[in-house]
Short mmCIF file of C-alpha atoms and ligand atoms in Angstrom, two decimals:
data_model
loop_
_atom_site.label_atom_id
_atom_site.label_comp_id
_atom_site.label_asym_id
_atom_site.label_seq_id
_atom_site.Cartn_x
_atom_site.Cartn_y
_atom_site.Cartn_z
CA UNK A 891 83.65 76.33 115.67
CA UNK A 892 84.84 78.82 113.07
CA UNK A 893 85.37 82.28 114.56
CA UNK A 894 83.72 85.11 112.57
CA UNK A 895 86.05 87.43 110.69
CA UNK A 896 85.83 90.76 112.53
CA UNK A 897 85.58 93.60 110.07
CA UNK A 898 86.01 97.37 110.20
CA UNK A 899 84.12 99.05 107.36
CA UNK A 900 85.57 102.46 106.57
CA UNK A 901 82.77 104.23 104.72
CA UNK A 902 79.90 101.95 105.76
CA UNK A 903 77.23 104.46 104.67
CA UNK A 904 78.34 104.64 101.01
CA UNK A 905 77.50 102.59 97.94
CA UNK A 906 80.21 99.99 98.62
CA UNK A 907 79.81 100.15 102.41
CA UNK A 908 76.08 99.36 102.32
CA UNK A 909 76.69 96.48 99.91
CA UNK A 910 79.40 95.12 102.23
CA UNK A 911 76.84 95.13 105.05
CA UNK A 912 74.36 93.35 102.79
CA UNK A 913 76.92 90.59 102.19
CA UNK A 914 77.90 90.39 105.86
CA UNK A 915 74.25 90.00 106.89
CA UNK A 916 73.97 86.94 104.62
CA UNK A 917 76.72 85.07 106.52
CA UNK A 918 76.17 85.81 110.22
CA UNK A 919 78.59 83.17 111.51
CA UNK A 920 81.34 84.08 109.05
CA UNK A 921 81.65 87.84 109.34
CA UNK A 922 81.07 90.32 112.12
CA UNK A 923 80.91 94.09 111.53
CA UNK A 924 83.04 95.31 114.44
CA UNK A 925 83.52 98.95 113.41
CA UNK A 926 81.37 101.17 111.15
CA UNK A 927 82.50 104.62 110.04
CA UNK A 928 81.31 107.52 107.91
CA UNK A 929 81.90 111.20 107.33
CA UNK A 930 78.59 112.88 108.14
CA UNK A 931 75.66 110.51 107.39
CA UNK A 932 74.78 110.44 111.10
CA UNK A 933 71.26 109.08 110.76
CA UNK A 934 72.25 106.22 108.48
CA UNK A 935 75.18 105.38 110.77
CA UNK A 936 72.80 105.21 113.75
CA UNK A 937 70.40 103.02 111.77
CA UNK A 938 73.25 100.69 110.72
CA UNK A 939 74.55 100.46 114.28
CA UNK A 940 71.09 99.59 115.63
CA UNK A 941 70.73 96.89 113.01
CA UNK A 942 74.24 95.37 112.87
CA UNK A 943 75.34 95.99 116.50
CA UNK A 944 79.03 96.81 115.96
CA UNK A 945 81.27 97.38 118.99
CA UNK A 946 82.17 100.89 117.75
CA UNK A 947 81.15 103.56 115.30
CA UNK A 948 83.21 106.53 114.20
CA UNK A 949 81.85 109.67 112.58
CA UNK A 950 84.62 111.76 111.01
CA UNK A 951 82.67 115.01 111.28
CA UNK A 952 83.13 115.87 114.97
CA UNK A 953 80.19 118.26 115.05
CA UNK A 954 77.87 115.25 114.68
CA UNK A 955 79.28 113.32 117.64
CA UNK A 956 76.52 114.33 120.08
CA UNK A 957 73.81 113.35 117.61
CA UNK A 958 75.25 109.86 117.06
CA UNK A 959 75.97 109.39 120.77
CA UNK A 960 72.40 110.34 121.62
CA UNK A 961 70.98 108.11 118.88
CA UNK A 962 72.79 105.10 120.33
CA UNK A 963 72.56 105.86 124.06
CA UNK A 964 70.58 102.71 124.86
CA UNK A 965 73.08 100.41 123.12
CA UNK A 966 76.53 99.18 124.21
CA UNK A 967 78.21 100.83 121.20
CA UNK A 968 81.26 102.99 121.66
CA UNK A 969 80.86 106.22 119.70
CA UNK A 970 83.93 108.07 118.49
CA UNK A 971 84.45 111.11 116.26
CA UNK A 972 87.24 112.65 114.18
CA UNK A 973 89.80 111.60 111.60
CA UNK A 974 92.39 110.38 114.12
CA UNK A 975 89.79 108.21 115.85
CA UNK A 976 88.76 106.78 112.49
CA UNK A 977 92.38 105.92 111.75
CA UNK A 978 92.79 104.41 115.21
CA UNK A 979 89.65 102.27 114.80
CA UNK A 980 91.21 100.68 111.69
CA UNK A 981 94.18 99.44 113.74
CA UNK A 982 92.46 97.90 116.77
CA UNK A 983 93.64 94.46 117.93
CA UNK A 984 90.17 92.98 117.60
CA UNK A 985 89.98 93.75 113.86
CA UNK A 986 90.87 90.97 111.38
CA UNK A 987 90.06 92.83 108.18
CA UNK A 988 89.55 96.43 107.11
CA UNK A 989 87.23 97.21 104.22
CA UNK A 990 88.49 100.40 102.59
CA UNK A 991 85.28 101.93 101.20
CA UNK A 992 85.85 105.63 101.79
CA UNK A 993 86.11 107.81 98.72
CA UNK A 994 89.08 109.87 97.56
CA UNK A 995 92.37 110.91 99.13
CA UNK A 996 90.74 110.95 102.58
CA UNK A 997 90.72 107.14 102.55
CA UNK A 998 94.48 106.79 102.21
CA UNK A 999 95.76 107.50 105.74
CA UNK A 1000 93.44 105.08 107.55
CA UNK A 1001 94.45 102.32 105.10
CA UNK A 1002 98.14 103.11 105.60
CA UNK A 1003 97.62 102.92 109.37
CA UNK A 1004 95.76 99.60 109.03
CA UNK A 1005 98.50 98.15 106.81
CA UNK A 1006 101.15 99.26 109.32
CA UNK A 1007 99.15 97.43 111.98
CA UNK A 1008 99.26 94.28 109.80
CA UNK A 1009 95.53 94.19 108.98
CA UNK A 1010 94.28 92.48 105.86
CA UNK A 1011 92.57 94.93 103.53
CA UNK A 1012 89.60 94.49 101.20
CA UNK A 1013 90.24 97.50 99.00
CA UNK A 1014 87.57 99.49 97.16
CA UNK A 1015 89.16 102.92 97.70
CA UNK A 1016 91.36 102.95 94.58
CA UNK A 1017 92.63 106.47 95.30
CA UNK A 1018 94.64 104.97 98.18
CA UNK A 1019 96.85 103.00 95.80
CA UNK A 1020 96.85 105.72 93.14
CA UNK A 1021 98.30 108.19 95.61
CA UNK A 1022 100.38 106.02 97.91
CA UNK A 1023 100.80 102.62 96.24
CA UNK A 1024 104.53 102.56 96.88
CA UNK A 1025 104.23 103.36 100.59
CA UNK A 1026 101.33 100.99 101.14
CA UNK A 1027 103.09 98.06 99.48
CA UNK A 1028 106.34 98.73 101.30
CA UNK A 1029 104.51 98.64 104.63
CA UNK A 1030 102.47 95.59 103.60
CA UNK A 1031 105.65 93.66 102.79
CA UNK A 1032 106.97 94.46 106.28
CA UNK A 1033 103.82 93.55 108.21
CA UNK A 1034 102.45 90.76 105.99
CA UNK A 1035 99.19 92.63 105.44
CA UNK A 1036 97.36 91.21 102.42
CA UNK A 1037 95.43 93.47 100.03
CA UNK A 1038 92.54 91.92 98.11
CA UNK A 1039 90.81 94.19 95.60
CA UNK A 1040 87.07 94.88 95.54
CA UNK A 1041 87.16 96.98 92.38
CA UNK A 1042 85.55 94.63 89.83
CA UNK A 1043 88.32 94.86 87.20
CA UNK A 1044 91.04 94.16 89.76
CA UNK A 1045 89.04 91.40 91.37
CA UNK A 1046 88.79 89.86 87.88
CA UNK A 1047 92.54 90.05 87.29
CA UNK A 1048 93.30 88.84 90.81
CA UNK A 1049 91.08 85.80 90.16
CA UNK A 1050 92.63 85.16 86.73
CA UNK A 1051 96.10 85.22 88.30
CA UNK A 1052 95.33 82.71 91.05
CA UNK A 1053 97.63 79.73 90.59
CA UNK A 1054 99.58 81.39 87.76
CA UNK A 1055 103.22 82.30 87.51
CA UNK A 1056 103.21 86.11 87.40
CA UNK A 1057 106.19 86.05 85.02
CA UNK A 1058 104.01 84.47 82.32
CA UNK A 1059 101.73 87.52 82.14
CA UNK A 1060 102.07 89.31 78.81
CA UNK A 1061 99.57 92.06 79.59
CA UNK A 1062 96.32 92.80 81.34
CA UNK A 1063 93.28 94.45 79.78
CA UNK A 1064 90.95 96.52 81.94
CA UNK A 1065 87.42 96.74 80.60
CA UNK A 1066 85.50 100.03 80.78
CA UNK A 1067 81.78 100.50 80.21
CA UNK A 1068 82.48 103.84 78.55
CA UNK A 1069 79.93 105.52 80.85
CA UNK A 1070 76.81 107.46 79.85
CA UNK A 1071 78.58 109.56 77.18
CA UNK A 1072 80.10 106.75 75.15
CA UNK A 1073 80.16 107.77 71.48
CA UNK A 1074 79.43 111.47 72.19
CA UNK A 1075 81.24 114.03 70.04
CA UNK A 1076 83.19 116.96 71.45
CA UNK A 1077 80.28 119.28 70.59
CA UNK A 1078 77.75 117.04 72.31
CA UNK A 1079 79.88 116.99 75.48
CA UNK A 1080 80.11 120.75 75.71
CA UNK A 1081 76.89 121.21 77.64
CA UNK A 1082 76.34 117.90 79.47
CA UNK A 1083 75.33 118.29 83.11
CA UNK A 1084 76.16 116.46 86.33
CA UNK A 1085 72.60 115.07 86.44
CA UNK A 1086 73.15 113.44 83.03
CA UNK A 1087 76.61 112.16 84.01
CA UNK A 1088 75.20 110.60 87.18
CA UNK A 1089 73.00 108.24 85.16
CA UNK A 1090 75.45 105.38 84.74
CA UNK A 1091 74.19 102.70 82.34
CA UNK A 1092 75.36 99.61 84.28
CA UNK A 1093 76.44 100.42 87.84
CA UNK A 1094 74.82 102.29 90.73
CA UNK A 1095 77.74 103.92 92.54
CA UNK A 1096 78.70 106.98 94.59
CA UNK A 1097 78.78 110.35 92.82
CA UNK A 1098 82.55 110.75 92.55
CA UNK A 1099 83.25 107.42 90.85
CA UNK A 1100 80.21 107.87 88.60
CA UNK A 1101 81.64 111.14 87.27
CA UNK A 1102 85.07 109.50 86.96
CA UNK A 1103 83.44 106.76 84.89
CA UNK A 1104 81.86 109.34 82.59
CA UNK A 1105 85.24 111.06 81.99
CA UNK A 1106 87.23 107.77 81.86
CA UNK A 1107 89.37 109.05 84.74
CA UNK A 1108 88.09 106.02 86.62
CA UNK A 1109 89.86 103.73 84.16
CA UNK A 1110 93.02 105.82 84.40
CA UNK A 1111 92.96 105.55 88.19
CA UNK A 1112 92.36 101.82 87.81
CA UNK A 1113 95.42 101.46 85.57
CA UNK A 1114 97.53 103.01 88.34
CA UNK A 1115 95.81 100.81 90.94
CA UNK A 1116 96.64 97.77 88.78
CA UNK A 1117 100.31 98.73 88.52
CA UNK A 1118 100.64 98.45 92.30
CA UNK A 1119 98.36 95.49 92.91
CA UNK A 1120 99.93 93.32 90.23
CA UNK A 1121 103.40 94.85 89.98
CA UNK A 1122 103.12 95.63 86.26
CA UNK A 1123 104.87 98.22 84.10
CA UNK A 1124 102.60 100.72 82.24
CA UNK A 1125 103.17 99.05 78.85
CA UNK A 1126 101.53 95.85 80.15
CA UNK A 1127 98.31 97.63 81.11
CA UNK A 1128 95.66 98.24 78.45
CA UNK A 1129 92.11 99.55 78.42
CA UNK A 1130 89.23 98.46 76.20
CA UNK A 1131 85.67 99.77 76.05
CA UNK A 1132 83.18 96.97 76.69
CA UNK A 1133 79.74 98.57 77.15
CA UNK A 1134 77.96 95.48 78.52
CA UNK A 1135 80.23 95.28 81.64
CA UNK A 1136 80.03 91.50 81.69
CA UNK A 1137 83.69 90.69 81.13
CA UNK A 1138 85.25 92.41 84.12
CA UNK A 1139 88.84 92.25 82.81
CA UNK A 1140 91.33 89.93 81.08
CA UNK A 1141 94.85 88.58 81.43
CA UNK A 1142 96.93 87.65 78.38
CA UNK A 1143 99.63 85.02 79.04
CA UNK A 1144 102.84 84.49 77.07
CA UNK A 1145 101.70 81.16 75.58
CA UNK A 1146 98.85 82.91 73.77
CA UNK A 1147 96.18 81.94 76.27
CA UNK A 1148 93.76 84.57 77.59
CA UNK A 1149 91.75 84.36 80.81
CA UNK A 1150 88.75 86.58 81.48
CA UNK A 1151 86.49 86.77 84.50
CA UNK A 1152 82.77 87.32 83.95
CA UNK A 1153 79.62 87.94 85.93
CA UNK A 1154 76.64 90.26 86.06
CA UNK A 1155 77.55 93.83 86.98
CA UNK A 1156 76.84 93.54 90.73
CA UNK A 1157 79.54 94.75 93.14
CA UNK A 1158 78.38 92.31 95.81
CA UNK A 1159 80.07 89.50 93.86
CA UNK A 1160 83.62 90.94 94.05
CA UNK A 1161 82.85 92.14 97.61
CA UNK A 1162 81.99 88.59 98.67
CA UNK A 1163 85.15 87.28 97.01
CA UNK A 1164 87.35 89.85 98.79
CA UNK A 1165 85.75 89.15 102.17
CA UNK A 1166 85.92 85.37 101.89
CA UNK A 1167 89.28 85.02 100.06
CA UNK A 1168 90.98 82.54 99.80
CA UNK A 1169 87.68 80.67 100.08
CA UNK A 1170 84.65 80.96 97.83
CA UNK A 1171 81.32 81.02 99.62
CA UNK A 1172 78.11 79.83 98.07
CA UNK A 1173 75.69 82.66 97.31
CA UNK A 1174 72.33 83.37 95.71
CA UNK A 1175 73.58 86.56 94.07
CA UNK A 1176 72.36 87.07 90.47
CA UNK A 1177 73.74 84.63 87.89
CA UNK A 1178 74.98 85.52 84.43
CA UNK A 1179 72.48 84.53 81.74
CA UNK A 1180 74.56 84.30 78.55
CA UNK A 1181 71.45 84.40 76.36
CA UNK A 1182 70.73 87.92 77.58
CA UNK A 1183 74.04 89.04 76.11
CA UNK A 1184 74.00 88.02 72.50
CA UNK A 1185 76.52 90.69 71.56
CA UNK A 1186 79.57 91.37 73.65
CA UNK A 1187 81.36 94.31 72.02
CA UNK A 1188 84.78 95.91 72.36
CA UNK A 1189 86.28 99.13 71.10
CA UNK A 1190 89.21 101.48 71.57
CA UNK A 1191 88.65 104.38 73.97
CA UNK A 1192 88.55 107.82 72.34
CA UNK A 1193 91.59 109.39 73.97
CA UNK A 1194 91.19 112.70 72.12
CA UNK A 1195 87.80 113.38 73.64
CA UNK A 1196 88.22 111.62 76.98
CA UNK A 1197 91.56 113.23 77.78
CA UNK A 1198 91.64 112.15 81.40
CA UNK A 1199 92.63 108.67 80.27
CA UNK A 1200 95.94 109.67 78.58
CA UNK A 1201 96.62 112.12 81.43
CA UNK A 1202 96.34 109.28 83.93
CA UNK A 1203 98.65 107.10 81.84
CA UNK A 1204 101.14 109.97 81.74
CA UNK A 1205 101.01 110.13 85.56
CA UNK A 1206 101.38 106.35 85.70
CA UNK A 1207 104.53 106.48 83.54
CA UNK A 1208 105.99 109.50 85.35
CA UNK A 1209 105.50 107.97 88.80
CA UNK A 1210 106.70 109.72 91.99
CA UNK A 1211 104.12 112.20 93.23
CA UNK A 1212 102.48 112.65 89.78
CA UNK A 1213 99.57 110.23 90.38
CA UNK A 1214 98.92 112.09 93.66
CA UNK A 1215 98.89 115.40 91.76
CA UNK A 1216 96.54 113.95 89.14
CA UNK A 1217 94.21 112.58 91.78
CA UNK A 1218 94.02 115.78 93.83
CA UNK A 1219 93.28 117.98 90.82
CA UNK A 1220 90.69 115.49 89.63
CA UNK A 1221 88.94 115.60 93.02
CA UNK A 1222 88.73 119.41 92.71
CA UNK A 1223 87.50 119.18 89.10
CA UNK A 1224 84.84 116.57 89.91
CA UNK A 1225 83.64 118.61 92.88
CA UNK A 1226 83.35 121.67 90.61
CA UNK A 1227 81.44 119.67 88.00
CA UNK A 1228 79.03 118.24 90.58
CA UNK A 1229 78.34 121.78 91.79
CA UNK A 1230 77.65 122.94 88.24
CA UNK A 1231 80.65 125.30 88.27
CA UNK A 1232 83.01 123.36 86.00
CA UNK A 1233 82.21 122.13 82.50
CA UNK A 1234 82.57 118.46 81.59
CA UNK A 1235 85.30 119.18 79.04
CA UNK A 1236 87.08 121.53 81.44
CA UNK A 1237 87.87 118.74 83.89
CA UNK A 1238 90.93 117.40 81.99
CA UNK A 1239 92.17 121.00 81.59
CA UNK A 1240 92.13 121.41 85.37
CA UNK A 1241 94.06 118.16 85.82
CA UNK A 1242 96.58 118.99 83.09
CA UNK A 1243 97.18 122.45 84.56
CA UNK A 1244 97.84 121.07 88.06
CA UNK A 1245 100.15 118.39 86.63
CA UNK A 1246 102.23 121.01 84.85
CA UNK A 1247 102.36 123.49 87.76
CA UNK A 1248 102.88 121.30 90.84
CA UNK A 1249 106.54 120.48 91.51
CA UNK A 1250 107.48 116.91 90.61
CA UNK A 1251 109.13 114.75 93.27
CA UNK A 1252 110.44 111.30 92.37
CA UNK A 1253 110.94 109.80 95.83
CA UNK A 1254 107.81 110.01 97.89
CA UNK A 1255 107.15 110.03 101.62
CA UNK A 1256 103.85 110.61 103.40
CA UNK A 1257 104.89 114.23 104.01
CA UNK A 1258 105.59 114.73 100.30
CA UNK A 1259 102.21 113.25 99.41
CA UNK A 1260 100.43 115.54 101.86
CA UNK A 1261 102.22 118.57 100.40
CA UNK A 1262 101.63 117.48 96.79
CA UNK A 1263 97.94 116.86 97.44
CA UNK A 1264 97.60 120.35 98.95
CA UNK A 1265 99.64 122.06 96.25
CA UNK A 1266 97.80 120.36 93.39
CA UNK A 1267 94.39 121.32 94.84
CA UNK A 1268 95.57 124.95 95.03
CA UNK A 1269 96.78 124.88 91.40
CA UNK A 1270 93.49 123.28 90.30
CA UNK A 1271 91.53 126.02 92.09
CA UNK A 1272 93.76 128.67 90.46
CA UNK A 1273 92.81 127.24 87.11
CA UNK A 1274 89.12 127.28 87.90
CA UNK A 1275 89.37 130.88 89.11
CA UNK A 1276 91.62 131.71 86.11
CA UNK A 1277 94.32 133.00 88.47
CA UNK A 1278 97.53 132.09 86.64
P1 LIG B 869 80.25 106.81 98.30
O1 LIG B 869 80.37 108.27 98.08
O2 LIG B 869 78.94 106.17 98.03
O3 LIG B 869 80.63 106.48 99.84
C1 LIG B 869 81.77 106.99 100.44
C2 LIG B 869 81.83 106.58 101.90
O4 LIG B 869 82.99 107.15 102.51
C3 LIG B 869 80.64 107.09 102.74
O5 LIG B 869 80.42 106.20 103.80
C4 LIG B 869 81.16 108.42 103.27
O6 LIG B 869 80.49 108.87 104.43
C5 LIG B 869 82.61 108.05 103.56
N1 LIG B 869 83.51 109.21 103.48
C6 LIG B 869 83.64 110.05 102.42
N2 LIG B 869 84.57 111.00 102.70
C7 LIG B 869 84.99 110.77 103.95
C8 LIG B 869 85.90 111.44 104.82
N3 LIG B 869 86.55 112.54 104.45
N4 LIG B 869 86.11 110.91 106.04
C9 LIG B 869 85.45 109.80 106.44
N5 LIG B 869 84.57 109.13 105.68
C10 LIG B 869 84.34 109.62 104.44
O7 LIG B 869 81.40 106.13 97.48
P2 LIG B 869 81.43 104.66 96.83
O8 LIG B 869 80.96 103.66 97.82
O9 LIG B 869 80.82 104.69 95.49
O10 LIG B 869 82.99 104.46 96.59
C11 LIG B 869 83.90 104.18 97.63
C12 LIG B 869 85.26 103.84 97.02
O11 LIG B 869 85.12 102.61 96.32
C13 LIG B 869 85.75 104.87 95.99
O12 LIG B 869 87.13 105.00 96.11
C14 LIG B 869 85.38 104.25 94.66
O13 LIG B 869 86.27 104.64 93.63
C15 LIG B 869 85.53 102.76 94.96
N6 LIG B 869 84.71 101.89 94.13
C16 LIG B 869 83.34 102.03 94.16
C17 LIG B 869 82.53 101.22 93.37
C18 LIG B 869 81.04 101.32 93.46
O14 LIG B 869 80.34 100.50 92.83
N7 LIG B 869 80.47 102.25 94.19
C19 LIG B 869 83.11 100.24 92.44
C20 LIG B 869 84.55 100.15 92.52
C21 LIG B 869 85.30 100.96 93.33
P3 LIG B 869 79.19 109.82 104.32
O15 LIG B 869 78.05 108.93 103.89
O16 LIG B 869 78.99 110.34 105.69
O17 LIG B 869 79.51 110.89 103.32
MG1 LIG B 870 86.12 99.43 88.60
#
């Protein structure tokens, strides 16, 4: 009999994490959730553990250990707490696959540890590759760890490239919905709030990526993610606004042929693909009804208004620690915006300031990334406090 794939879900309580559990529950013999982790959603973690019966759970916030332990005292579930324990849980012998569904820079070290331990990765946490793509791929080539993307655009490109000679790729095109402020003028964007930005037209996602979608930073981060996943130079990576989010991305080949991957905007479809790869499993997930989409439209992004996109491309071209600097400052800016302290149009200013003030380093190591992440956050905070 087929043995179930034993999975560690890093970030099981988030938007991606809960959808991964939904998929896993549909195929009980195929997948087994072995480890569940979160930062501080103790009650949801307890509820998930009672329902899915993993062998272990890890809560990063140590002050919540006792609460989780108590909530699971009648079950044979090992409860752990802290960042090191979370990293350790991603490397255990009994794990076949790690789903990287944490958000932000915090997700990078556990993925690096898992890759070093030779685990296959289903990757949602794009910041991991943005910050440390070079290190992750170097380690993956040593250990044979395979990285399959969950991000819908990258899943699309990954699927379009199956069976193709990578040398025949002319370029890839990442589609972007354009977010809730598509078509807004500079004046209109001056007073938009986090509550308005959090209303994404097509996808229901965690707060950070929803704000990144509204500023187009998400697409910039995805361009950097694509560089590492598909080994492409910046000039072969393009972005197009496609508000319907039905074509998830495209690959242009050198004979003039173009492949696109389509589907309804439902993350469970790329999640299922990443978990089951190289197989496809039958599902009853929503089907694409072409008649509901009479008009599929495409337009150029407005790079003058949505300045995070060109800033991310600049970081992509510069390389070294620049994407790490970009990412760290963006995390500070998004946090400020969510708290109502930073204006929507100020976010690219924060990022640009940190990029110009944090020392550039071409050859990265983990230590350099840690220092650059710290330094960039400090420079971003300086900007927000106008201390420069
Ligand atoms: P959420 O904010 O919904 O979930 C994040 C998860 O990570 C939660 O389980 C959270 O725990 C955990 N977490 C956050 N910070 C830490 C930390 N410091 N230590 C340990 N655990 C932590 O995010 P999403 O699910 O929306 O996104 C996850 C990743 O996937 C992001 O990188 C995003 O860009 C990417 N992605 C998401 C898509 C989506 O549709 N949501 C689509 C494509 C990519 P807790 O609940 O306790 O806070
Ligand atoms: Mg995406």
